[in-house]
């Protein structure tokens, strides 16, 4: 399967807190090899960002520690 095919058939999901109101949302999808794809829910035609398992784990760790809080 090509990367494009994998992204086209991925199980995309949006945070339940987004409420479907058309706000600023992202969708994530698990991919093979532990990778994770992220895309803009308002413009799904744009390219998704794909992160390795280690990159995604580091991001999640930083989120839980408040590293990205304003």
Short mmCIF file of C-alpha atoms in Angstrom, two decimals:
data_model
loop_
_atom_site.label_atom_id
_atom_site.label_comp_id
_atom_site.label_asym_id
_atom_site.label_seq_id
_atom_site.Cartn_x
_atom_site.Cartn_y
_atom_site.Cartn_z
CA UNK A 1 0.00 0.00 0.00
CA UNK A 2 1.35 3.42 -0.91
CA UNK A 3 1.49 6.23 1.69
CA UNK A 4 -1.29 8.02 -0.20
CA UNK A 5 -3.51 4.92 -0.09
CA UNK A 6 -2.85 4.43 3.60
CA UNK A 7 -3.84 8.04 4.36
CA UNK A 8 -6.94 7.79 2.16
CA UNK A 9 -8.16 4.68 4.00
CA UNK A 10 -6.99 5.68 7.50
CA UNK A 11 -9.43 5.72 10.44
CA UNK A 12 -9.45 9.48 11.03
CA UNK A 13 -10.93 10.78 14.26
CA UNK A 14 -11.51 14.17 15.81
CA UNK A 15 -11.55 15.05 19.50
CA UNK A 16 -15.01 14.72 21.01
CA UNK A 17 -14.49 18.14 22.63
CA UNK A 18 -14.47 19.73 19.17
CA UNK A 19 -18.24 19.32 19.03
CA UNK A 20 -18.42 19.44 15.24
CA UNK A 21 -19.04 23.20 15.26
CA UNK A 22 -16.64 23.89 12.39
CA UNK A 23 -14.00 25.34 14.70
CA UNK A 24 -10.26 24.93 14.56
CA UNK A 25 -9.90 21.16 14.74
CA UNK A 26 -7.41 18.54 13.79
CA UNK A 27 -7.97 14.87 13.07
CA UNK A 28 -5.57 12.07 13.88
CA UNK A 29 -5.24 8.56 12.47
CA UNK A 30 -3.09 5.61 13.46
CA UNK A 31 -0.91 4.25 10.66
CA UNK A 32 1.24 1.18 10.21
CA UNK A 33 4.46 0.91 12.15
CA UNK A 34 3.11 2.95 15.06
CA UNK A 35 3.09 6.17 13.04
CA UNK A 36 0.36 8.79 13.51
CA UNK A 37 -1.04 11.17 10.88
CA UNK A 38 -2.49 14.59 11.70
CA UNK A 39 -4.55 16.77 9.35
CA UNK A 40 -6.72 19.90 9.37
CA UNK A 41 -10.35 18.84 9.66
CA UNK A 42 -11.52 21.91 7.71
CA UNK A 43 -9.25 21.27 4.71
CA UNK A 44 -8.78 17.56 4.27
CA UNK A 45 -7.32 18.05 0.79
CA UNK A 46 -4.08 19.39 2.27
CA UNK A 47 -1.26 17.02 3.09
CA UNK A 48 -1.29 15.33 6.46
CA UNK A 49 1.67 15.48 8.80
CA UNK A 50 3.01 12.04 9.67
CA UNK A 51 4.91 11.43 12.89
CA UNK A 52 6.94 8.43 13.98
CA UNK A 53 5.91 6.52 17.06
CA UNK A 54 8.73 8.17 19.04
CA UNK A 55 7.81 11.67 17.86
CA UNK A 56 4.15 11.15 18.76
CA UNK A 57 5.09 9.77 22.19
CA UNK A 58 7.30 12.82 22.85
CA UNK A 59 4.46 15.15 21.82
CA UNK A 60 1.95 13.38 24.06
CA UNK A 61 4.42 13.47 26.95
CA UNK A 62 4.95 17.21 26.47
CA UNK A 63 1.19 17.79 26.35
CA UNK A 64 0.64 15.92 29.60
CA UNK A 65 3.38 17.96 31.27
CA UNK A 66 1.92 21.28 30.09
CA UNK A 67 4.90 22.16 27.86
CA UNK A 68 2.61 23.73 25.26
CA UNK A 69 0.38 25.74 27.58
CA UNK A 70 0.23 29.46 26.90
#
